[in-house]
Amino acid sequence: MSANTMHRRKFLRIIGGGTIAAVTLTSCDRMPSHAVAAWNGPLPAGDFRETILSYALLAPNAHNLQPWMVDLSSVDTIDLYVDPTRLLPQTDPFSRQILISHGCFLELMIMAASSLGYRTIVEYFPDGEFNDQQIDYRPVARCHFQLDSAIDVDPLFSQILQRRSNKEPFAATPLTSEHASILPDCLSDMDDMRTNIVTDENVALRMRTLTADAVQLEMQTPHTHEESIAVTRLGNREIGEHRDGIDIHGPLIWWAKTLGLLSHEKFKTPGSFAYQAGVDYALGWAGSTPAFGWLISRDNTRTNQVRSGQAYLRLNLQATALGVAMHPVSQLLQEYPEMRELQNDFLAIVAKQPAEHVQMLFRLGYAPTVPPSPRRELSDLIMTTDQSRS
């Protein structure tokens, strides 16, 4: 085994929040505590909507960009908007994944409101839907909150602070048939959504291959790979400054940076230690997946993109309650031209009607719990008076 291979294998175990027991500098390059403080739960707030939003900002979202803005200028109401500075035009050119991220945020708002005794009345796109090519400055949703002593707390609410997107390799243990059958139950009230959980080894093997091919294609396509590198936060200083994006940190990361092996530029350079480490890491999780699932909406309207996010969030919380690790895999569904052939190979596996749309693909299995990802301050999401009027 070459020295470079040995270094790379150690590097892979750090990326994504892992640790290496052999590294003695365990306090080096830790996740900044303030960047993950939101996962401790909301602080006391004078406005109940701030408590609701403190849970909502923990939602899973594309590239952890946290692309949400909220307007609190109307009493007992939250208007949810897209932050136009936090888009992914290369990998998500139609902002479909961005709107799914808003659906995840919206569902957490509804759950959190129920825990405070509020019923949420949701208007999707109250000023009209975006077109199918791009988003604009109109609200994604308007939520009205009404006190209701009869409302029940959503049973999945208790899982919010424990929920994770687990990007690590999963154990070889097959997903149990019980877990595979229970997971979709959380969507029983969403007749415009359905999910398939695939445990058959032949299909899973094909999916592992397609997933790995999609990851490599994205990295080999400069404009898509560079978009991900641009939002990669390398080391605790960058993580603490931005509190978003793809966080990479740990003792070996610190050493690799110090030795000049690791930088944003080197991540973009095929053949470099950093680039190959990124490939090997992704192939590691892609190749260690015992089961896959996908979420299908009745159609691909903007409203159902948002509702797909609500459905995915419920699936993620249900998986958390069952002790099942879950990780969204976006590459195969990304709508840039280079991905079309692989995407068609995947869609050939999926039994769907012509009008239906596969909105989410995700890995399922068993793995140790991973640390949380960074979150921005709640105040960063709240629109100012000037923004509300524009």
PDB file of N, CA and C in Angstrom, residues 161-207:
ATOM      1  N   LEU A 161     -34.951  17.315  17.103  1.00  0.00           N
ATOM      2  CA  LEU A 161     -33.583  17.635  17.534  1.00  0.00           C
ATOM      3  C   LEU A 161     -32.627  16.468  17.320  1.00  0.00           C
ATOM      4  N   GLN A 162     -33.147  15.253  17.117  1.00  0.00           N
ATOM      5  CA  GLN A 162     -32.296  14.085  16.892  1.00  0.00           C
ATOM      6  C   GLN A 162     -32.090  13.779  15.403  1.00  0.00           C
ATOM      7  N   ARG A 163     -32.884  14.390  14.536  1.00  0.00           N
ATOM      8  CA  ARG A 163     -32.825  14.071  13.108  1.00  0.00           C
ATOM      9  C   ARG A 163     -31.468  14.439  12.518  1.00  0.00           C
ATOM     10  N   ARG A 164     -30.954  13.574  11.638  1.00  0.00           N
ATOM     11  CA  ARG A 164     -29.707  13.840  10.930  1.00  0.00           C
ATOM     12  C   ARG A 164     -29.824  13.322   9.489  1.00  0.00           C
ATOM     13  N   SER A 165     -29.008  13.884   8.622  1.00  0.00           N
ATOM     14  CA  SER A 165     -28.769  13.293   7.305  1.00  0.00           C
ATOM     15  C   SER A 165     -27.416  12.597   7.406  1.00  0.00           C
ATOM     16  N   ASN A 166     -27.414  11.269   7.375  1.00  0.00           N
ATOM     17  CA  ASN A 166     -26.214  10.496   7.667  1.00  0.00           C
ATOM     18  C   ASN A 166     -25.465  10.171   6.374  1.00  0.00           C
ATOM     19  N   LYS A 167     -24.346  10.853   6.166  1.00  0.00           N
ATOM     20  CA  LYS A 167     -23.567  10.705   4.938  1.00  0.00           C
ATOM     21  C   LYS A 167     -22.452   9.671   5.062  1.00  0.00           C
ATOM     22  N   GLU A 168     -22.436   8.942   6.165  1.00  0.00           N
ATOM     23  CA  GLU A 168     -21.396   7.945   6.392  1.00  0.00           C
ATOM     24  C   GLU A 168     -21.770   6.602   5.742  1.00  0.00           C
ATOM     25  N   PRO A 169     -20.802   5.700   5.560  1.00  0.00           N
ATOM     26  CA  PRO A 169     -21.132   4.342   5.102  1.00  0.00           C
ATOM     27  C   PRO A 169     -22.083   3.661   6.091  1.00  0.00           C
ATOM     28  N   PHE A 170     -22.994   2.874   5.557  1.00  0.00           N
ATOM     29  CA  PHE A 170     -23.944   2.143   6.386  1.00  0.00           C
ATOM     30  C   PHE A 170     -23.450   0.715   6.605  1.00  0.00           C
ATOM     31  N   ALA A 171     -23.914   0.085   7.667  1.00  0.00           N
ATOM     32  CA  ALA A 171     -23.592  -1.311   7.938  1.00  0.00           C
ATOM     33  C   ALA A 171     -24.177  -2.202   6.850  1.00  0.00           C
ATOM     34  N   ALA A 172     -23.606  -3.393   6.704  1.00  0.00           N
ATOM     35  CA  ALA A 172     -24.093  -4.327   5.684  1.00  0.00           C
ATOM     36  C   ALA A 172     -25.433  -4.949   6.070  1.00  0.00           C
ATOM     37  N   THR A 173     -25.883  -4.713   7.283  1.00  0.00           N
ATOM     38  CA  THR A 173     -27.147  -5.276   7.768  1.00  0.00           C
ATOM     39  C   THR A 173     -28.312  -4.850   6.880  1.00  0.00           C
ATOM     40  N   PRO A 174     -29.093  -5.775   6.348  1.00  0.00           N
ATOM     41  CA  PRO A 174     -30.244  -5.396   5.511  1.00  0.00           C
ATOM     42  C   PRO A 174     -31.276  -4.593   6.312  1.00  0.00           C
ATOM     43  N   LEU A 175     -31.976  -3.710   5.639  1.00  0.00           N
ATOM     44  CA  LEU A 175     -33.090  -3.014   6.273  1.00  0.00           C
ATOM     45  C   LEU A 175     -34.181  -4.038   6.582  1.00  0.00           C
ATOM     46  N   THR A 176     -34.684  -4.037   7.809  1.00  0.00           N
ATOM     47  CA  THR A 176     -35.687  -5.034   8.173  1.00  0.00           C
ATOM     48  C   THR A 176     -36.989  -4.791   7.423  1.00  0.00           C
ATOM     49  N   SER A 177     -37.720  -5.864   7.179  1.00  0.00           N
ATOM     50  CA  SER A 177     -39.005  -5.738   6.491  1.00  0.00           C
ATOM     51  C   SER A 177     -39.981  -4.911   7.314  1.00  0.00           C
ATOM     52  N   GLU A 178     -39.860  -5.003   8.639  1.00  0.00           N
ATOM     53  CA  GLU A 178     -40.735  -4.199   9.503  1.00  0.00           C
ATOM     54  C   GLU A 178     -40.487  -2.712   9.299  1.00  0.00           C
ATOM     55  N   HIS A 179     -39.228  -2.324   9.299  1.00  0.00           N
ATOM     56  CA  HIS A 179     -38.909  -0.910   9.106  1.00  0.00           C
ATOM     57  C   HIS A 179     -39.304  -0.448   7.704  1.00  0.00           C
ATOM     58  N   ALA A 180     -39.081  -1.291   6.708  1.00  0.00           N
ATOM     59  CA  ALA A 180     -39.442  -0.929   5.339  1.00  0.00           C
ATOM     60  C   ALA A 180     -40.941  -0.709   5.197  1.00  0.00           C
ATOM     61  N   SER A 181     -41.731  -1.470   5.944  1.00  0.00           N
ATOM     62  CA  SER A 181     -43.187  -1.335   5.839  1.00  0.00           C
ATOM     63  C   SER A 181     -43.729  -0.185   6.678  1.00  0.00           C
ATOM     64  N   ILE A 182     -43.056   0.118   7.808  1.00  0.00           N
ATOM     65  CA  ILE A 182     -43.539   1.183   8.690  1.00  0.00           C
ATOM     66  C   ILE A 182     -43.226   2.572   8.144  1.00  0.00           C
ATOM     67  N   LEU A 183     -42.080   2.730   7.500  1.00  0.00           N
ATOM     68  CA  LEU A 183     -41.649   4.065   7.063  1.00  0.00           C
ATOM     69  C   LEU A 183     -42.718   4.830   6.282  1.00  0.00           C
ATOM     70  N   PRO A 184     -43.363   4.229   5.275  1.00  0.00           N
ATOM     71  CA  PRO A 184     -44.345   5.004   4.498  1.00  0.00           C
ATOM     72  C   PRO A 184     -45.600   5.386   5.262  1.00  0.00           C
ATOM     73  N   ASP A 185     -45.829   4.794   6.439  1.00  0.00           N
ATOM     74  CA  ASP A 185     -47.055   5.076   7.173  1.00  0.00           C
ATOM     75  C   ASP A 185     -47.208   6.558   7.506  1.00  0.00           C
ATOM     76  N   CYS A 186     -46.089   7.274   7.634  1.00  0.00           N
ATOM     77  CA  CYS A 186     -46.158   8.683   8.015  1.00  0.00           C
ATOM     78  C   CYS A 186     -46.721   9.559   6.899  1.00  0.00           C
ATOM     79  N   LEU A 187     -46.924   8.980   5.709  1.00  0.00           N
ATOM     80  CA  LEU A 187     -47.481   9.749   4.583  1.00  0.00           C
ATOM     81  C   LEU A 187     -48.937   9.372   4.325  1.00  0.00           C
ATOM     82  N   SER A 188     -49.576   8.720   5.266  1.00  0.00           N
ATOM     83  CA  SER A 188     -50.933   8.216   5.040  1.00  0.00           C
ATOM     84  C   SER A 188     -51.936   9.325   4.735  1.00  0.00           C
ATOM     85  N   ASP A 189     -51.659  10.545   5.205  1.00  0.00           N
ATOM     86  CA  ASP A 189     -52.582  11.660   4.954  1.00  0.00           C
ATOM     87  C   ASP A 189     -52.195  12.478   3.726  1.00  0.00           C
ATOM     88  N   MET A 190     -51.166  12.063   2.998  1.00  0.00           N
ATOM     89  CA  MET A 190     -50.701  12.816   1.824  1.00  0.00           C
ATOM     90  C   MET A 190     -50.959  11.984   0.572  1.00  0.00           C
ATOM     91  N   ASP A 191     -52.188  12.066   0.053  1.00  0.00           N
ATOM     92  CA  ASP A 191     -52.548  11.203  -1.068  1.00  0.00           C
ATOM     93  C   ASP A 191     -51.941  11.659  -2.390  1.00  0.00           C
ATOM     94  N   ASP A 192     -51.270  12.809  -2.404  1.00  0.00           N
ATOM     95  CA  ASP A 192     -50.585  13.264  -3.609  1.00  0.00           C
ATOM     96  C   ASP A 192     -49.114  12.839  -3.627  1.00  0.00           C
ATOM     97  N   MET A 193     -48.689  12.064  -2.622  1.00  0.00           N
ATOM     98  CA  MET A 193     -47.315  11.599  -2.503  1.00  0.00           C
ATOM     99  C   MET A 193     -47.307  10.093  -2.258  1.00  0.00           C
ATOM    100  N   ARG A 194     -46.292   9.429  -2.765  1.00  0.00           N
ATOM    101  CA  ARG A 194     -46.093   8.024  -2.421  1.00  0.00           C
ATOM    102  C   ARG A 194     -44.604   7.727  -2.428  1.00  0.00           C
ATOM    103  N   THR A 195     -44.229   6.695  -1.706  1.00  0.00           N
ATOM    104  CA  THR A 195     -42.817   6.346  -1.628  1.00  0.00           C
ATOM    105  C   THR A 195     -42.640   4.852  -1.836  1.00  0.00           C
ATOM    106  N   ASN A 196     -41.538   4.485  -2.457  1.00  0.00           N
ATOM    107  CA  ASN A 196     -41.146   3.084  -2.618  1.00  0.00           C
ATOM    108  C   ASN A 196     -39.878   2.842  -1.816  1.00  0.00           C
ATOM    109  N   ILE A 197     -39.860   1.804  -1.009  1.00  0.00           N
ATOM    110  CA  ILE A 197     -38.671   1.398  -0.270  1.00  0.00           C
ATOM    111  C   ILE A 197     -38.175   0.104  -0.906  1.00  0.00           C
ATOM    112  N   VAL A 198     -36.941   0.105  -1.387  1.00  0.00           N
ATOM    113  CA  VAL A 198     -36.400  -1.022  -2.144  1.00  0.00           C
ATOM    114  C   VAL A 198     -35.341  -1.735  -1.319  1.00  0.00           C
ATOM    115  N   THR A 199     -35.617  -2.996  -0.990  1.00  0.00           N
ATOM    116  CA  THR A 199     -34.656  -3.803  -0.236  1.00  0.00           C
ATOM    117  C   THR A 199     -34.118  -4.972  -1.059  1.00  0.00           C
ATOM    118  N   ASP A 200     -34.699  -5.223  -2.221  1.00  0.00           N
ATOM    119  CA  ASP A 200     -34.223  -6.310  -3.076  1.00  0.00           C
ATOM    120  C   ASP A 200     -32.758  -6.075  -3.443  1.00  0.00           C
ATOM    121  N   GLU A 201     -31.900  -7.061  -3.212  1.00  0.00           N
ATOM    122  CA  GLU A 201     -30.468  -6.876  -3.391  1.00  0.00           C
ATOM    123  C   GLU A 201     -30.100  -6.605  -4.842  1.00  0.00           C
ATOM    124  N   ASN A 202     -30.789  -7.199  -5.798  1.00  0.00           N
ATOM    125  CA  ASN A 202     -30.465  -6.959  -7.205  1.00  0.00           C
ATOM    126  C   ASN A 202     -30.728  -5.508  -7.594  1.00  0.00           C
ATOM    127  N   VAL A 203     -31.867  -4.974  -7.142  1.00  0.00           N
ATOM    128  CA  VAL A 203     -32.178  -3.577  -7.431  1.00  0.00           C
ATOM    129  C   VAL A 203     -31.233  -2.660  -6.668  1.00  0.00           C
ATOM    130  N   ALA A 204     -30.962  -2.997  -5.401  1.00  0.00           N
ATOM    131  CA  ALA A 204     -30.043  -2.180  -4.604  1.00  0.00           C
ATOM    132  C   ALA A 204     -28.655  -2.132  -5.233  1.00  0.00           C
ATOM    133  N   LEU A 205     -28.192  -3.256  -5.772  1.00  0.00           N
ATOM    134  CA  LEU A 205     -26.890  -3.281  -6.435  1.00  0.00           C
ATOM    135  C   LEU A 205     -26.882  -2.344  -7.636  1.00  0.00           C
ATOM    136  N   ARG A 206     -27.943  -2.386  -8.429  1.00  0.00           N
ATOM    137  CA  ARG A 206     -28.031  -1.475  -9.584  1.00  0.00           C
ATOM    138  C   ARG A 206     -28.059  -0.026  -9.117  1.00  0.00           C
ATOM    139  N   MET A 207     -28.770   0.236  -8.025  1.00  0.00           N
ATOM    140  CA  MET A 207     -28.852   1.595  -7.508  1.00  0.00           C
ATOM    141  C   MET A 207     -27.498   2.065  -6.960  1.00  0.00           C
TER     142      MET A 207
END
